[in-house]
XYZ file of C-alpha atoms in Angstrom:
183
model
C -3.384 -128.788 12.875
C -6.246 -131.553 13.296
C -5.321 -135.054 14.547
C -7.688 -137.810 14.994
C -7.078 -140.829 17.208
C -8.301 -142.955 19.624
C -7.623 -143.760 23.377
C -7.950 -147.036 25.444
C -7.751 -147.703 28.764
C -4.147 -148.040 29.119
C -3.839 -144.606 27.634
C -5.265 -143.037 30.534
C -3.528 -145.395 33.031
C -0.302 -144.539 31.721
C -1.234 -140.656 31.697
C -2.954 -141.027 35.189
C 0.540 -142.742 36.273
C 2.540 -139.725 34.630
C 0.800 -137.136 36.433
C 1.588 -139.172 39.492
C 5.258 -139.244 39.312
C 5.801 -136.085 38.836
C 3.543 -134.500 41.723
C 5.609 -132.444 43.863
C 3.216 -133.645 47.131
C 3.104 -137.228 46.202
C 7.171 -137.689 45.474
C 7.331 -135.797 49.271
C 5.040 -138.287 50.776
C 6.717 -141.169 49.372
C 10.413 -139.900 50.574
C 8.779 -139.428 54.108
C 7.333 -142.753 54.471
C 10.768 -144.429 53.294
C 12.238 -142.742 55.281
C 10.650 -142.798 58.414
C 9.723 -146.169 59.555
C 13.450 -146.980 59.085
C 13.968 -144.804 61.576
C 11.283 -145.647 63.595
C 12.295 -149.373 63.790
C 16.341 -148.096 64.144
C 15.076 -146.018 67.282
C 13.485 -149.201 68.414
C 16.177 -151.177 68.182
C 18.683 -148.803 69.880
C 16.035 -148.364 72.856
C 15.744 -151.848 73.089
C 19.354 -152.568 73.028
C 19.859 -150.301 75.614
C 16.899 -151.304 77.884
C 17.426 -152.990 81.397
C 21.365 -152.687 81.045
C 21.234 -156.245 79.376
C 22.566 -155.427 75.660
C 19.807 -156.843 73.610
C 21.458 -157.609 70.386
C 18.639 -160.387 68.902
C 16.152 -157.644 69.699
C 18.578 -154.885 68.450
C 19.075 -156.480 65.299
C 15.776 -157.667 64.601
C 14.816 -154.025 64.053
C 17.736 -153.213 62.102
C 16.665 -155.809 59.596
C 13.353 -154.560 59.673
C 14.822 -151.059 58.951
C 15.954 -152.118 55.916
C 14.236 -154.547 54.370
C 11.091 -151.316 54.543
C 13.886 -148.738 53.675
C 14.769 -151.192 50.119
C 10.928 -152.863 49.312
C 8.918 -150.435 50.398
C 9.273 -148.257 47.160
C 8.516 -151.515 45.039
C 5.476 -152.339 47.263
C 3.844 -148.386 47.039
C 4.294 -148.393 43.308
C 2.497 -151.777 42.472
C -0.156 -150.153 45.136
C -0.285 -146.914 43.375
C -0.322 -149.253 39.856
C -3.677 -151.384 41.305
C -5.221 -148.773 42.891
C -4.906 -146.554 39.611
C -5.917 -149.839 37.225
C -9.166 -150.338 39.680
C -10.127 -146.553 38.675
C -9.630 -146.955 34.689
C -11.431 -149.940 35.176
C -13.937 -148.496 36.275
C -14.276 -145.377 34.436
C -13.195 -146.837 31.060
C -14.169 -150.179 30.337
C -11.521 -152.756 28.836
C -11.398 -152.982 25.272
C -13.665 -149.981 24.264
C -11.976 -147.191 22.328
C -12.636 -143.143 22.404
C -12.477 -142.048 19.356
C -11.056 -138.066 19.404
C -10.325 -135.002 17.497
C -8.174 -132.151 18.624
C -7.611 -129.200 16.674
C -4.358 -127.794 17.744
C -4.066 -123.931 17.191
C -1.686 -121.080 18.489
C -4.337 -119.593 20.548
C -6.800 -122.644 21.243
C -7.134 -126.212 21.572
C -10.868 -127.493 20.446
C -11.512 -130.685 21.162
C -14.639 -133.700 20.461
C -15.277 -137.181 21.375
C -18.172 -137.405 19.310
C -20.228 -136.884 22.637
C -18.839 -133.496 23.918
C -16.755 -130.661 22.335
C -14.732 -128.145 23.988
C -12.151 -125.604 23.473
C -8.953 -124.383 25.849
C -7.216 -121.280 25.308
C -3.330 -122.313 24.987
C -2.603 -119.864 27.516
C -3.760 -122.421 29.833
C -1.481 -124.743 29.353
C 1.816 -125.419 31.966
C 3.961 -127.694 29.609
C 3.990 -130.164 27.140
C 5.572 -133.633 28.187
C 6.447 -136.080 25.984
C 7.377 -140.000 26.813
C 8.422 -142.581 25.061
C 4.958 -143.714 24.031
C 3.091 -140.828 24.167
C 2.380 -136.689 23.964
C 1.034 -135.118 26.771
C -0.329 -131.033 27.127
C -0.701 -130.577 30.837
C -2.902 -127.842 31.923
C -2.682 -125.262 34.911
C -6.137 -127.028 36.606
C -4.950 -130.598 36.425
C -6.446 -131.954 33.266
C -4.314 -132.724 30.119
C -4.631 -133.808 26.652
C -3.182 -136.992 26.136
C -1.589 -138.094 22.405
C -0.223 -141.768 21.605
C 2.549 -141.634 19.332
C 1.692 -145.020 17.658
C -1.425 -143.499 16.140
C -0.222 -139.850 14.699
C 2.258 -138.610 12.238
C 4.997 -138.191 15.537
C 7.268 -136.093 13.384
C 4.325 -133.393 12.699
C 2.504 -133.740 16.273
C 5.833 -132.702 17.696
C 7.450 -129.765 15.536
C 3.663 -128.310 16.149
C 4.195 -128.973 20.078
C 7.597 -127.625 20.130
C 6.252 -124.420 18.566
C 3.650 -124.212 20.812
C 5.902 -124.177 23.820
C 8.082 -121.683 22.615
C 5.352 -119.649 21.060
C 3.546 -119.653 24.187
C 6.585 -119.967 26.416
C 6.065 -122.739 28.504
C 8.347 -125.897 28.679
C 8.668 -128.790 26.656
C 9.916 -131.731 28.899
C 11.357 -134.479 26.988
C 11.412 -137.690 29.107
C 12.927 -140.276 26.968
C 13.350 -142.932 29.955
C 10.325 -142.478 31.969
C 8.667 -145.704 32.761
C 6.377 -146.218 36.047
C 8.868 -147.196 39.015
């Protein structure tokens, strides 16, 4: 199957943002550091209210309210961090309004692809799944890289039987995620 289409920039933010939410190490890192300055600042608060026998309650509750206002906007804070920090890298890798034009060639046994600069082919055996989002296919590879495939700009209905055989042909999931958005 051949399918020709083009990405923008937001194609790649979106895909660099996918890859993102669904690292094993970077979900870990993000529970940790919700986690832990709460209880940092709770531990603060609990030495301080106990400190020099005079029960320190403003001090006490100060870090309590610290506690949680980290433990609730924290999360909302990292992800428009991770959001900038990602846009700042498309930015500069793939500038704003310019289109890549591409052509993959989806086999059993290979994917070929060409940007009308390079051209390249991937056995399908090195492929770890095939995600698919709301706006967009993605074939995730074992070293990191992908494939990405708007939706908007393919027959959908085609592009995904042929993905669905893929990933049973080859064995490898096929992870519908119908509600992911950036968070």
């Amino acid at each position: 199957m051949k399918i020709d289409y083009n990405l923008a920039a937001g194609d790649y933010l979106t895909y660099l943002l996918y890859v993102d939410s669904k690292s094993e190490q970077i979900r870990k890192k993000r529970s940790r550091m919700k986690i832990i300055f709460p209880v940092i600042f709770t531990f603060l608060g609990v030495s301080l209210l106990f400190a020099n026998s005079g029960l320190d309650y403003l001090g006490f509750t100060g870090f309590l309210f610290l506690a949680l206002l980290w433990f609730f906007f924290y999360p909302k804070w990292e992800s428009r961090h991770y959001l900038r920090q990602y846009k700042a890298f498309v930015k500069g890798h793939y500038p704003e309004g310019k289109e890549e034009s591409l052509m993959l060639e989806i086999g059993n046994d290979h994917i070929k692809a060409n940007d009308n600069v390079d051209e390249g082919s991937v056995a399908t055996s090195e492929i770890e799944s095939i995600d698919e989002i709301p706006s967009m296919f993605f074939i995730l590879l074992k070293g990191g890289e992908g494939f990405i495939i708007p939706k908007n700009q393919v027959d959908f209905s085609h592009v995904k039987t042929k993905l669905i055989e893929i990933s049973k042909y080859l064995n490898v999931p096929y992870i519908l995620n119908e509600n992911w958005k950036w968070a």
